[in-house]
mmCIF file of C-alpha atoms in Angstrom:
data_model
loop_
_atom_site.group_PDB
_atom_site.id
_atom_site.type_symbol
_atom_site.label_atom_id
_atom_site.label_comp_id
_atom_site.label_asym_id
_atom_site.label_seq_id
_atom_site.Cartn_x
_atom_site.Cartn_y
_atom_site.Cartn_z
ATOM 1 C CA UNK V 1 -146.798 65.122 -43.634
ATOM 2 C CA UNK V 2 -148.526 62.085 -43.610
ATOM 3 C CA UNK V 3 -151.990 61.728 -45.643
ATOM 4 C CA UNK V 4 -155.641 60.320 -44.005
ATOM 5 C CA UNK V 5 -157.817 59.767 -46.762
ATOM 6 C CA UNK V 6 -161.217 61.736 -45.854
ATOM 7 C CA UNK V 7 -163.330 60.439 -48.888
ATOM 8 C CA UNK V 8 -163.176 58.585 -52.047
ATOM 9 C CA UNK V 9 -165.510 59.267 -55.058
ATOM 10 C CA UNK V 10 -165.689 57.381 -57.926
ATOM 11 C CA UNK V 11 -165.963 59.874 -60.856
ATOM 12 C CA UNK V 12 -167.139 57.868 -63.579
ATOM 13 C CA UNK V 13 -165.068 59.521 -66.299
ATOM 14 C CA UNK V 14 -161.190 59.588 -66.803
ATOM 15 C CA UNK V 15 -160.204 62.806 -64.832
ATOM 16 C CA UNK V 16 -157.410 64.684 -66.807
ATOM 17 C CA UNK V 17 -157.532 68.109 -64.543
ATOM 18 C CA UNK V 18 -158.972 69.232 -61.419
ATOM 19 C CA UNK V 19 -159.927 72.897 -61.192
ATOM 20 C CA UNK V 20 -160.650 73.829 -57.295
ATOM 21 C CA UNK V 21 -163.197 76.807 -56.593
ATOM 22 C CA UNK V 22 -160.393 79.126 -54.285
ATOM 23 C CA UNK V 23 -163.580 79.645 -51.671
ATOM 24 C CA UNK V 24 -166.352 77.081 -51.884
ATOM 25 C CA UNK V 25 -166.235 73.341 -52.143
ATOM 26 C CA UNK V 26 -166.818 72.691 -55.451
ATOM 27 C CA UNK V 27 -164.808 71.324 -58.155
ATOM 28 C CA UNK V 28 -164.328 71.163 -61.771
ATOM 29 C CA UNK V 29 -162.916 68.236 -63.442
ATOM 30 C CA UNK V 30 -161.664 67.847 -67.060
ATOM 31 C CA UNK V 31 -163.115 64.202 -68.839
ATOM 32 C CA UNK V 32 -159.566 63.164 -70.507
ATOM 33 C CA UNK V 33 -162.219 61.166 -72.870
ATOM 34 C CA UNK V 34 -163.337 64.174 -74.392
ATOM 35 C CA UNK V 35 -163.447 68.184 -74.188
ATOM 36 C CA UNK V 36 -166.251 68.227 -71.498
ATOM 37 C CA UNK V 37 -166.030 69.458 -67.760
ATOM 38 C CA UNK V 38 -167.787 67.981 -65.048
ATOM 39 C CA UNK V 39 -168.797 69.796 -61.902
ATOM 40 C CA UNK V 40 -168.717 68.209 -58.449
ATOM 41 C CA UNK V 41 -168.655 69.377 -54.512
ATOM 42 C CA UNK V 42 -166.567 67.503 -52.514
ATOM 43 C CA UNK V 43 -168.587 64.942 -51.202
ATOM 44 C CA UNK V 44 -168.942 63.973 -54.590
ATOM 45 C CA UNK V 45 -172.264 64.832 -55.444
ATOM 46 C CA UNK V 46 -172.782 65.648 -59.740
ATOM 47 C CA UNK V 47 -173.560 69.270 -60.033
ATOM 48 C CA UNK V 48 -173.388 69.648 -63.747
ATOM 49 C CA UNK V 49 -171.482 68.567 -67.036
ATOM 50 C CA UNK V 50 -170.837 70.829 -69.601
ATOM 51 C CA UNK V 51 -169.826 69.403 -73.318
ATOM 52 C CA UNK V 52 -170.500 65.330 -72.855
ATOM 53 C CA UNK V 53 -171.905 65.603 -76.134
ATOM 54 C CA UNK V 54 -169.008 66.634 -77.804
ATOM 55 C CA UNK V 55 -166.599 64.033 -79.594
ATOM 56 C CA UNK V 56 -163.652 62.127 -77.707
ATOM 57 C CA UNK V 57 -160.506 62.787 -78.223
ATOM 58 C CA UNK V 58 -158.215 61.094 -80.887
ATOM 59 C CA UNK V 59 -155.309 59.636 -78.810
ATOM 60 C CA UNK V 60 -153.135 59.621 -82.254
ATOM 61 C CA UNK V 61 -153.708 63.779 -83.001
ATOM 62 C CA UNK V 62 -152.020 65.587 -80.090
ATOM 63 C CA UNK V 63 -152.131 68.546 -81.426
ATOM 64 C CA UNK V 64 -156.147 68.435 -82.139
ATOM 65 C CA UNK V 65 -156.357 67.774 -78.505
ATOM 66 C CA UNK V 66 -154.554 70.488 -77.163
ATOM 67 C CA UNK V 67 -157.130 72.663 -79.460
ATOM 68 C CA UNK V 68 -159.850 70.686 -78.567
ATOM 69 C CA UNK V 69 -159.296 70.757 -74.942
ATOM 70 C CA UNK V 70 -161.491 73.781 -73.184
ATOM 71 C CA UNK V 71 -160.234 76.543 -70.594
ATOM 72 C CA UNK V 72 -162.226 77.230 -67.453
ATOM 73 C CA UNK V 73 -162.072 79.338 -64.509
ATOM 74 C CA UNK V 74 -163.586 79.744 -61.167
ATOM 75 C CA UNK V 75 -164.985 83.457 -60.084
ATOM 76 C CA UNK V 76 -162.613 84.203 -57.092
ATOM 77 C CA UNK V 77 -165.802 84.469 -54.612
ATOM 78 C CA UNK V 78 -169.314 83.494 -56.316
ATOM 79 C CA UNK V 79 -170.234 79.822 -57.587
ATOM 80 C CA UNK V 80 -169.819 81.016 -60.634
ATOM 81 C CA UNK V 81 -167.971 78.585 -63.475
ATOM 82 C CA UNK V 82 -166.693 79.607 -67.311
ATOM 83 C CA UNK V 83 -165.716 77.483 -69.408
ATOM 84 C CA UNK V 84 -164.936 77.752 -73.475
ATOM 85 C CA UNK V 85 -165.384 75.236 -75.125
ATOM 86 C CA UNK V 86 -166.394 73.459 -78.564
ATOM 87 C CA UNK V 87 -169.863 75.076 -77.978
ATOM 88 C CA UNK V 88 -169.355 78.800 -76.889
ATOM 89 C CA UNK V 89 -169.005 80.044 -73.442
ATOM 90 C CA UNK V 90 -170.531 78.285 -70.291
ATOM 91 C CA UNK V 91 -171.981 79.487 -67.517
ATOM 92 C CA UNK V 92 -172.512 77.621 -64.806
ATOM 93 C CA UNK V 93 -174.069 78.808 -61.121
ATOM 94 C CA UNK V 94 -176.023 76.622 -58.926
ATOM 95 C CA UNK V 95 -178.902 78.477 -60.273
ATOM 96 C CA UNK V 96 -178.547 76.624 -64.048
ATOM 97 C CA UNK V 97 -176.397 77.301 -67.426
ATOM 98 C CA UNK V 98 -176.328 79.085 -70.000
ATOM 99 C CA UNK V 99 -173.908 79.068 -73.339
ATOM 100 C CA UNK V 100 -173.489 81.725 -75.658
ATOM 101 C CA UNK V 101 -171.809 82.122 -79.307
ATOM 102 C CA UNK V 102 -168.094 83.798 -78.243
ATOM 103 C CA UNK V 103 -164.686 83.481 -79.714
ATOM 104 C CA UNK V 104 -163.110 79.761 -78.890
ATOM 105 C CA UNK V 105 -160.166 81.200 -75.971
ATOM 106 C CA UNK V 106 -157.424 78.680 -75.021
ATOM 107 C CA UNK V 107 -157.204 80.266 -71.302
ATOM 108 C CA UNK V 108 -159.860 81.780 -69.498
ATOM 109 C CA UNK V 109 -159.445 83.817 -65.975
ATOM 110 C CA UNK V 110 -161.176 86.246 -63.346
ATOM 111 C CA UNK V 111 -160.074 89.260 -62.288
ATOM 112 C CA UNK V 112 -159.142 89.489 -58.890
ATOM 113 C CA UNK V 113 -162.012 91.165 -58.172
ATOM 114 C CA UNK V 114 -163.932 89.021 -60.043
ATOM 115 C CA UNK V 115 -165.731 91.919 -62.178
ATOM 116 C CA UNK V 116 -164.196 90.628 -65.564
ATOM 117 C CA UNK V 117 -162.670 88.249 -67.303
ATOM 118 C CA UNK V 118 -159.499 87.291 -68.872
ATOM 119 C CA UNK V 119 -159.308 85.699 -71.595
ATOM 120 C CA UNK V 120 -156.570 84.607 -74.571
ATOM 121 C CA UNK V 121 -155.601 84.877 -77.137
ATOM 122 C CA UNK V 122 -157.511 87.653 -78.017
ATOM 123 C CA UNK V 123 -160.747 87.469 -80.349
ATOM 124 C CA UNK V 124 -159.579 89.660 -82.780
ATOM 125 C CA UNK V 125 -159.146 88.297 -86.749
ATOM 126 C CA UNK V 126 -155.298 89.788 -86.741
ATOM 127 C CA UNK V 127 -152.437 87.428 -86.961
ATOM 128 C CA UNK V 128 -151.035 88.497 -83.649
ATOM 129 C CA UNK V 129 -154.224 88.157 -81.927
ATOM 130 C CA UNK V 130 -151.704 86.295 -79.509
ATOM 131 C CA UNK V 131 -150.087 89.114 -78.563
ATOM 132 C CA UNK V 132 -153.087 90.370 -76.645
ATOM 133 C CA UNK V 133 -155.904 89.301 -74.852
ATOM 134 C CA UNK V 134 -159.344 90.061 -74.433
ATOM 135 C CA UNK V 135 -161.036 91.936 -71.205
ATOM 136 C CA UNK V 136 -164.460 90.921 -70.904
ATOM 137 C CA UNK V 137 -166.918 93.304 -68.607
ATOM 138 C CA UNK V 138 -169.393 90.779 -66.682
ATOM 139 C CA UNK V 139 -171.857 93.164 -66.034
ATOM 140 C CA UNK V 140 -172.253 94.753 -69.803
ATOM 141 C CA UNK V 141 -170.905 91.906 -71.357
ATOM 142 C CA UNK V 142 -168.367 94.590 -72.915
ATOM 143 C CA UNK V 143 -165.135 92.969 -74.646
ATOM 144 C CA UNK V 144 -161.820 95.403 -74.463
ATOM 145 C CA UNK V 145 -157.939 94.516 -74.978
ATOM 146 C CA UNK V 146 -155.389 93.446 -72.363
ATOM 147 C CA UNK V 147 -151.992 92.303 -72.626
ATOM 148 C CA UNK V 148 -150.578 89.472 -73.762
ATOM 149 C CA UNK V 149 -150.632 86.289 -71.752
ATOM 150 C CA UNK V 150 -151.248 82.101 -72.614
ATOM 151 C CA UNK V 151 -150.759 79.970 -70.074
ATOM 152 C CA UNK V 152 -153.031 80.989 -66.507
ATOM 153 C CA UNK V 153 -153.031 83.768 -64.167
ATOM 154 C CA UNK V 154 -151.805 83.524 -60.541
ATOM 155 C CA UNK V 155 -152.807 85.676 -58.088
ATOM 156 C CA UNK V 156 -150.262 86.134 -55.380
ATOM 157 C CA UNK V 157 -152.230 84.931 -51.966
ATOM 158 C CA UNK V 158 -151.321 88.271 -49.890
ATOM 159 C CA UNK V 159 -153.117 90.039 -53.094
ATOM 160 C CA UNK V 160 -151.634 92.828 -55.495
ATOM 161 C CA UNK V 161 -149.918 90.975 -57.807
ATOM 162 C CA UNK V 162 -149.957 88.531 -60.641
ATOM 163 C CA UNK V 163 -148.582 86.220 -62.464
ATOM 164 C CA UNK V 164 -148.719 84.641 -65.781
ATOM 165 C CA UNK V 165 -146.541 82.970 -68.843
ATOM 166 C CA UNK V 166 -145.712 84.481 -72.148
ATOM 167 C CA UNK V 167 -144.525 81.225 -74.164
ATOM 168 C CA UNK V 168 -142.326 81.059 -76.771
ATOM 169 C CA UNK V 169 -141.218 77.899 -78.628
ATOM 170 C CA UNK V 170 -137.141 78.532 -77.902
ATOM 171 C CA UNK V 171 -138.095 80.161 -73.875
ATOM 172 C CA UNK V 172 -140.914 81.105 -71.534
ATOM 173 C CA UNK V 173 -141.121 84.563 -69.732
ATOM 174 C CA UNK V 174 -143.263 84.536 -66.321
ATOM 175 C CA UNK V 175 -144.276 87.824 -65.661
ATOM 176 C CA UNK V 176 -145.916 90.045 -62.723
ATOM 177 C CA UNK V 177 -148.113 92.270 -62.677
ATOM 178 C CA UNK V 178 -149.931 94.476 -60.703
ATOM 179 C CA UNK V 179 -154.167 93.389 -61.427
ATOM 180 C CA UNK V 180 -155.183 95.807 -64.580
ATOM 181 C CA UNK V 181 -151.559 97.506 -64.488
ATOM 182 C CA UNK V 182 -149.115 97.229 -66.457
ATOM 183 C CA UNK V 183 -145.620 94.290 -66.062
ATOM 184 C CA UNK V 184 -143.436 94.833 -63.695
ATOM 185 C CA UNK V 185 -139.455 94.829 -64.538
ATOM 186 C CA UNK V 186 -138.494 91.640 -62.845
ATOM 187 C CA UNK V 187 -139.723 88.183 -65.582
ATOM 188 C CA UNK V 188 -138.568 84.885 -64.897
ATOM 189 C CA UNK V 189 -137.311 82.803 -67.710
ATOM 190 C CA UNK V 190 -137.995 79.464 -68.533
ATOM 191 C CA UNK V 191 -136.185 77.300 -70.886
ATOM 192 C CA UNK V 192 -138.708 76.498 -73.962
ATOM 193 C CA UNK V 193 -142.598 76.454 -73.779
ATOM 194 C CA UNK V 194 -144.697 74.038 -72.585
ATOM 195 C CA UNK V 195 -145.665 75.258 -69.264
ATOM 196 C CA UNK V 196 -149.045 74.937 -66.863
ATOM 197 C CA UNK V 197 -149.973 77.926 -65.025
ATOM 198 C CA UNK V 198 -147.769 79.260 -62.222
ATOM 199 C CA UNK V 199 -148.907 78.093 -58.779
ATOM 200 C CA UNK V 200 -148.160 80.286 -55.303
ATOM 201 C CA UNK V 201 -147.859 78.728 -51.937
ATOM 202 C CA UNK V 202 -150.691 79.609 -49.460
ATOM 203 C CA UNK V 203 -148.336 81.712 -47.603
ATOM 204 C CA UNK V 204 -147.038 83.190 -50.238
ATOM 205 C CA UNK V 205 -143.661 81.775 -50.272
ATOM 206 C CA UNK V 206 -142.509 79.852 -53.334
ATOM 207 C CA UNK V 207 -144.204 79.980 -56.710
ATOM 208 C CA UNK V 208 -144.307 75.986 -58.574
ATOM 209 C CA UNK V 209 -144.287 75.905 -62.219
ATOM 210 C CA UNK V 210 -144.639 72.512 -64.097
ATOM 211 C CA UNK V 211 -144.137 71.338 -67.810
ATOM 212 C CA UNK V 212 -141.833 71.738 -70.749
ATOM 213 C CA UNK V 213 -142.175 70.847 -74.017
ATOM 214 C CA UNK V 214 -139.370 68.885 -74.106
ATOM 215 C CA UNK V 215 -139.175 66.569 -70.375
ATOM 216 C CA UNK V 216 -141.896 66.798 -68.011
ATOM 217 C CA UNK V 217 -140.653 69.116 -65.213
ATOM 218 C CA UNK V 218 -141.146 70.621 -61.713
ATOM 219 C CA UNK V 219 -139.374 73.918 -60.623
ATOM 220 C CA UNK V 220 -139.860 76.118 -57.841
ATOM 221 C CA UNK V 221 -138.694 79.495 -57.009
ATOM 222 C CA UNK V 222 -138.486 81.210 -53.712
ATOM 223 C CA UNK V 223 -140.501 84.603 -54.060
ATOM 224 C CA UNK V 224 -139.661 87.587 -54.441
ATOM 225 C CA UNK V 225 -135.963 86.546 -54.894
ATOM 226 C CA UNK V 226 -136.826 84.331 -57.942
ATOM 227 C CA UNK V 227 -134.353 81.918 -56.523
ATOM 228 C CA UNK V 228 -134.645 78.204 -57.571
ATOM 229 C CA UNK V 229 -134.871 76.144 -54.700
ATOM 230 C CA UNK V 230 -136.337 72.783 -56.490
ATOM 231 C CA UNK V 231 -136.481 71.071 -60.176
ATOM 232 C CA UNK V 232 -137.088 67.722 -60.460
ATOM 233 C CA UNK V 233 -139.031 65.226 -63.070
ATOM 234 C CA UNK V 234 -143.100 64.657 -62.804
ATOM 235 C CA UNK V 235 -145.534 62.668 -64.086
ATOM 236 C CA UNK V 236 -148.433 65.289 -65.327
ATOM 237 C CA UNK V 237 -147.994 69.322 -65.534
ATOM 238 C CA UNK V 238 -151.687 68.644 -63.872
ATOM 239 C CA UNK V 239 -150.474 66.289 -60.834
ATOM 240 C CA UNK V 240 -148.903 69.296 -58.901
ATOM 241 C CA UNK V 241 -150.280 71.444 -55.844
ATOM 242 C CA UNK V 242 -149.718 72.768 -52.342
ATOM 243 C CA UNK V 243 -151.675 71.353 -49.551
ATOM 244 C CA UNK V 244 -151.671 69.974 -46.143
ATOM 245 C CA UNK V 245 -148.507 71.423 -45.553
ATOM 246 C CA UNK V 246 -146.306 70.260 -48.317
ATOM 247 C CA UNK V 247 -146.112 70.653 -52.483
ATOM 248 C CA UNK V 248 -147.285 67.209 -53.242
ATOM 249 C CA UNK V 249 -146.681 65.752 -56.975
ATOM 250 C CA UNK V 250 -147.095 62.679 -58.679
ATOM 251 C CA UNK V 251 -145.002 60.908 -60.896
ATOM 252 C CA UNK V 252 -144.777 58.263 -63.766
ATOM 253 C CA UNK V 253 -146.186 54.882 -62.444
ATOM 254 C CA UNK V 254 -145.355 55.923 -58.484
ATOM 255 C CA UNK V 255 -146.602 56.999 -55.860
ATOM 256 C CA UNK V 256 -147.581 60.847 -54.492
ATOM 257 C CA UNK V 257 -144.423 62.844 -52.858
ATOM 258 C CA UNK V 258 -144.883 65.295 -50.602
ATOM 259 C CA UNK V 259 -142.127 68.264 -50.029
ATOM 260 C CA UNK V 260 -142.049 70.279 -46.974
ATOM 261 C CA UNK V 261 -139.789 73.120 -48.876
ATOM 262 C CA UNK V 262 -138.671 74.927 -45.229
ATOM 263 C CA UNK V 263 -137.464 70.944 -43.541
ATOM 264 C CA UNK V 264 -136.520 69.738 -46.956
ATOM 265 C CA UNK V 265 -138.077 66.354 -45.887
ATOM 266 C CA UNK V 266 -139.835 64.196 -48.507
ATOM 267 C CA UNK V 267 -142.684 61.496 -47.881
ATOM 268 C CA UNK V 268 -144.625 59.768 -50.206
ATOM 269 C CA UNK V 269 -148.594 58.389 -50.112
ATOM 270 C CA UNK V 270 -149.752 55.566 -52.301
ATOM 271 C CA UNK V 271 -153.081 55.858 -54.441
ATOM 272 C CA UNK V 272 -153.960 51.720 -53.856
ATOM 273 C CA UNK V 273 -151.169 51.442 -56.646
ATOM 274 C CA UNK V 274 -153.087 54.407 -59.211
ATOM 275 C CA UNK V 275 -151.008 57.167 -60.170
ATOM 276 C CA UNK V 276 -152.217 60.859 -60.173
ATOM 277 C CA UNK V 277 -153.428 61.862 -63.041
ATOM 278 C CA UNK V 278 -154.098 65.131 -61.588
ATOM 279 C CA UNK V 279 -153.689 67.304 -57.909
ATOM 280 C CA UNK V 280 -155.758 70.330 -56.467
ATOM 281 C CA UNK V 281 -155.873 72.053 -53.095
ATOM 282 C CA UNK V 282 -159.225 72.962 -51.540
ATOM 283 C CA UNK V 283 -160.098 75.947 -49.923
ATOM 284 C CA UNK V 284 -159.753 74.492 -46.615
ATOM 285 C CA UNK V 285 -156.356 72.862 -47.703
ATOM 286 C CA UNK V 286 -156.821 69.316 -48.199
ATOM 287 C CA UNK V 287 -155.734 67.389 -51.153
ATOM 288 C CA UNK V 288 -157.750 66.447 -53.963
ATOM 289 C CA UNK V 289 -155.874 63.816 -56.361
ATOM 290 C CA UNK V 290 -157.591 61.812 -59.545
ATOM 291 C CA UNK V 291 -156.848 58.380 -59.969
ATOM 292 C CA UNK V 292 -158.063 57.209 -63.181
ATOM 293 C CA UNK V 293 -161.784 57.608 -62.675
ATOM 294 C CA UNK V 294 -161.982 57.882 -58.899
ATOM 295 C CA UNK V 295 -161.282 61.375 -56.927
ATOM 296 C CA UNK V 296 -159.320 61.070 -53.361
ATOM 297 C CA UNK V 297 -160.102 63.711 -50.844
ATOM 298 C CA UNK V 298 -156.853 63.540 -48.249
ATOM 299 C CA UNK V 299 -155.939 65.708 -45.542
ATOM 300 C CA UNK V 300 -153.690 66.224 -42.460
ATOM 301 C CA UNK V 301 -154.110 67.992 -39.435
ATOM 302 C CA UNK V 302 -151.980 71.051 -40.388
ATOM 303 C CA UNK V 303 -151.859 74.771 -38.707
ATOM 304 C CA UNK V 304 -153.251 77.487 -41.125
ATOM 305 C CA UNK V 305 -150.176 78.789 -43.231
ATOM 306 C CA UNK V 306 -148.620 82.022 -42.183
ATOM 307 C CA UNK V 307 -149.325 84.583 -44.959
ATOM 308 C CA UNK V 308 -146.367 87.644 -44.897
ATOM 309 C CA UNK V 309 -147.536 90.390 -47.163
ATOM 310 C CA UNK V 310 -144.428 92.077 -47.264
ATOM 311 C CA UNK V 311 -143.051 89.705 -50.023
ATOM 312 C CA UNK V 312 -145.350 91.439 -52.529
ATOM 313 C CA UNK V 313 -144.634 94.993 -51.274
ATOM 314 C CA UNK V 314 -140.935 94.106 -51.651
ATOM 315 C CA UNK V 315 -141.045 93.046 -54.945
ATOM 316 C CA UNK V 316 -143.074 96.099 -56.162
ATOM 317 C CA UNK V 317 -140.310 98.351 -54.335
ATOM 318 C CA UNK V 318 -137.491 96.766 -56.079
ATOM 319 C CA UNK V 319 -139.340 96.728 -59.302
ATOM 320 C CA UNK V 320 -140.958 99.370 -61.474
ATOM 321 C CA UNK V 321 -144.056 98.974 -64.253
ATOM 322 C CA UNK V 322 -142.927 98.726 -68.037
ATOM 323 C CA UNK V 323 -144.151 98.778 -71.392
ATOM 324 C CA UNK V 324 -141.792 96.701 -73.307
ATOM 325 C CA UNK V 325 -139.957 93.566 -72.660
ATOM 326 C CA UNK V 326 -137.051 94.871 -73.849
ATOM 327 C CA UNK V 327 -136.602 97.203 -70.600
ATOM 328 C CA UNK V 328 -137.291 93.522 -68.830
ATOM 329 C CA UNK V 329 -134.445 92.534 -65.795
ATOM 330 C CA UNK V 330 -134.407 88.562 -66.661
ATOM 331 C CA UNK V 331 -134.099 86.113 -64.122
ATOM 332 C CA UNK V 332 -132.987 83.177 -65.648
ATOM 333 C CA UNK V 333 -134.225 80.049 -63.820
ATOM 334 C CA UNK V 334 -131.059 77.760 -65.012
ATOM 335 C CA UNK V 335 -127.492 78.420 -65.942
ATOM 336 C CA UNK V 336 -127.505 75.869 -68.542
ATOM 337 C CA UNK V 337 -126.217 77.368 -71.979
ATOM 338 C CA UNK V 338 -127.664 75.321 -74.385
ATOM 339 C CA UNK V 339 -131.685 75.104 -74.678
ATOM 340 C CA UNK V 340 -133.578 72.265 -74.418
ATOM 341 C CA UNK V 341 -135.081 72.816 -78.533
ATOM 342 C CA UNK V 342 -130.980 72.727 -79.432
ATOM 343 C CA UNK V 343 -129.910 69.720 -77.751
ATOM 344 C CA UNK V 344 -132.943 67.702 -79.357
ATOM 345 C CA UNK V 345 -131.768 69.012 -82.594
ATOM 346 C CA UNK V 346 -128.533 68.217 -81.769
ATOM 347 C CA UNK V 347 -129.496 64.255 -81.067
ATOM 348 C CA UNK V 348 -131.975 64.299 -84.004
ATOM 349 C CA UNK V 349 -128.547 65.909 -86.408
ATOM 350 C CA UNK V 350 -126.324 62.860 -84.783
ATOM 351 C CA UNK V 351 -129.098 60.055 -85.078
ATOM 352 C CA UNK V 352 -129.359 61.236 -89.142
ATOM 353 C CA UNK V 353 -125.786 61.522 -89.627
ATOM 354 C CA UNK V 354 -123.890 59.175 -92.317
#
C-alpha cells in the first residue's frame, strides 16, 4: 500500500475540505479562511473561486462557522458545480457562473441521475423545515419536498441505493434508500450527532462514517450486514477516504494510515511532517490529501476494485420500504449502554460537585 507522490500543488489558501468530481478531474476545495470554494483540476490549474469576497471566519464563534460554512456538490456526470453559500446558489461549468437568490441549504446533493437536486433543510418558513428537504428540478428550476436528511447522500457504487444521516443531538440514524423511493427498514445507529457524510468503498464493500460531536471518530461497517469491522480516533471528519487500495485517514499531528480492511495490514505515509487537513479519492483512484495550503496528488499501482452488485440486491431482499421510523429494524453500531451526551454530563455533574 505504499504511496508515490504524482504531483504537489501549492493551493494558496488553507484547504479545510476537498470535494472530488466522481468522473472528471476536477476538484473543489473549501478555503478554511473563509466560506469560499475554490475550483481546481488536478494538475493544479485555478478554474474558479466562488465567495473570496465574503468575510473570514471567526476562530472564537464555532457555531457561526458551521452556519457560515457553504454545501456543494458535484453533478454525478457533467462539470457541473453547486454550491450555497453566503451569496445564493452557484453555478459553476467550464462555460462560466452564475448565482441566483435561493434559500441558504446546509447540504446540497445530485440525484443519481443527476436531473435534480437535493437539498436541506428544506426552504420552507415552518419550524420543522428540518424534517424535510427540498427537490429541486434542473431543467424547470421547479422546487418540490423530499424527505428528511442533513448530513450528505451516498450513493452505493453498484447503484440503487442510498445513503444518508438523520442527526439527532442524543443519536444518529443512517438510512437507505432506494433514489426517489421511500427508506428502507434496515437504519444504522450512531451514538450522538456530529457526523460527515457516509462514504462507500469502490467495490462496494464497507461503508466509513467519521465524526461525533463528542471525540473525533472513524467507524466502518461491512455492507449489507451493517457489521462493525473498524472504530478508531481521527484527526478531521474531512481527512478520510478510500483510494489506492486502502481507507487512508489522517490523524492529530501524524502521519497518513492506510487500512487494507480484507489483510487487516496498516501502513502509514508522511506529508514532509504536515498533517491532513483533508482526503479525497479521484475518479481514477488516487489520493488527494491537503496539507495546510498545498494539495498532494499520490497514487499506487493498484488493480481496479471488484464491484459485486449483489450486496445491494441483498439488502433490498431482506429489507422492505417504510414510512415511519418507528417500523425501523435498528442496527446499533456499539453495545455501549450509556451515550456519549450522558457520560459528559456525568464528568461535568462530578467536576461541579461539593
Amino acid at each position: 500500500m505504499t504511496l508515490e507522490t504524482i504531483a504537489r500543488v501549492p493551493a494558496g489558501f488553507p484547504v479545510e475540505r476537498v470535494l472530488a468530481h466522481p468522473r472528471l478531474p476536477l476538484l473543489a476545495c473549501f478555503d478554511a479562511g473563509r466560506p469560499a470554494v475554490h475550483v481546481l483540476d488536478h494538475a493544479g490549474g485555478r478554474l474558479a473561486a466562488i465567495g473570496t469576497e465574503t468575510a473570514a471566519y471567526n476562530p472564537a464563534a464555532p457555531w457561526e462557522r458551521f452556519t457560515r460554512t457553504p454545501a456543494a456538490a458535484w453533478h454525478p456526470h457533467e462539470p457541473l458545480l453547486v454550491v450555497s453559500g453566503e451569496s445564493g446558489m452557484t453555478r459553476w461549468t467550464p462555460g462560466g457562473m452564475s448565482t441566483r437568490d435561493s434559500a441558504r441549504y446546509h447540504g446540497v446533493a445530485f440525484s443519481p441521475d443527476g436531473a435534480a437536486l437535493w437539498a436541506s433543510p428544506s426552504s420552507s418558513d415552518e419550524p420543522a423545515a428540518w424534517n424535510c428537504s427540498d427537490v429541486v428540478d434542473l431543467a424547470s428550476g421547479a422546487v418540490g419536498s423530499g424527505p428528511q436528511w442533513d448530513t450528505g447522500v451516498a450513493e452505493h457504487p453498484a447503484g440503487g441505493l442510498v445513503a444518508t444521516l438523520r442527526s439527532n443531538q442524543g443519536l444518529t440514524l443512517v438510512v437507505f434508500a432506494e433514489p426517489g423511493a421511500g427508506i428502507r427498514s434496515r437504519a444504522l445507529v450512531l451514538d450522538a450527532d456530529g457526523y460527515g457524510p457516509p462514504i462507500f468503498s469502490p467495490d462496494g464493500q464497507y461503508l466509513a462514517i467519521a465524526g461525533n460531536a463528542y471525540e473525533n471518530l472513524l467507524q466502518v461497517f461491512e455492507f449489507p450486514s451493517l457489521r462493525r469491522v473498524l472504530a478508531t480516533g481521527l484527526g478531521s471528519r474531512q481527512a478520510v477516504a478510500f483510494a489506492a487500495g486502502a481507507l487512508w485517514f489522517g490523524v492529530p499531528d501524524g502521519p497518513l494510515v492506510g487500512i487494507d480492511l480484507d489483510g487487516g495490514t496498516t501502513v502509514e505515509h508522511s506529508l514532509s511532517g504536515s498533517p491532513a487537513t483533508a482526503l479525497a479519492a479521484t475518479a481514477t483512484g488516487e489520493l488527494v490529501a491537503a496539507a495546510g495550503s498545498e494539495l498532494v496528488l499520490l497514487g499506487r499501482a493498484t488493480a481496479d476494485p471488484v464491484l459485486d452488485p449483489s450486496r445491494v440486491a441483498e439488502f433490498l431482499a431482506t429489507t422492505t420500504e417504510v414510512s415511519d421510523e418507528d417500523d425501523l429494524d435498528e442496527v446499533p453500531a456499539t453495545l455501549d449502554p450509556e451515550p456519549a451526551w450522558l457520560r459528559l454530563r456525568a464528568a461535568l455533574d462530578a467536576r461541579s460537585a461539593p
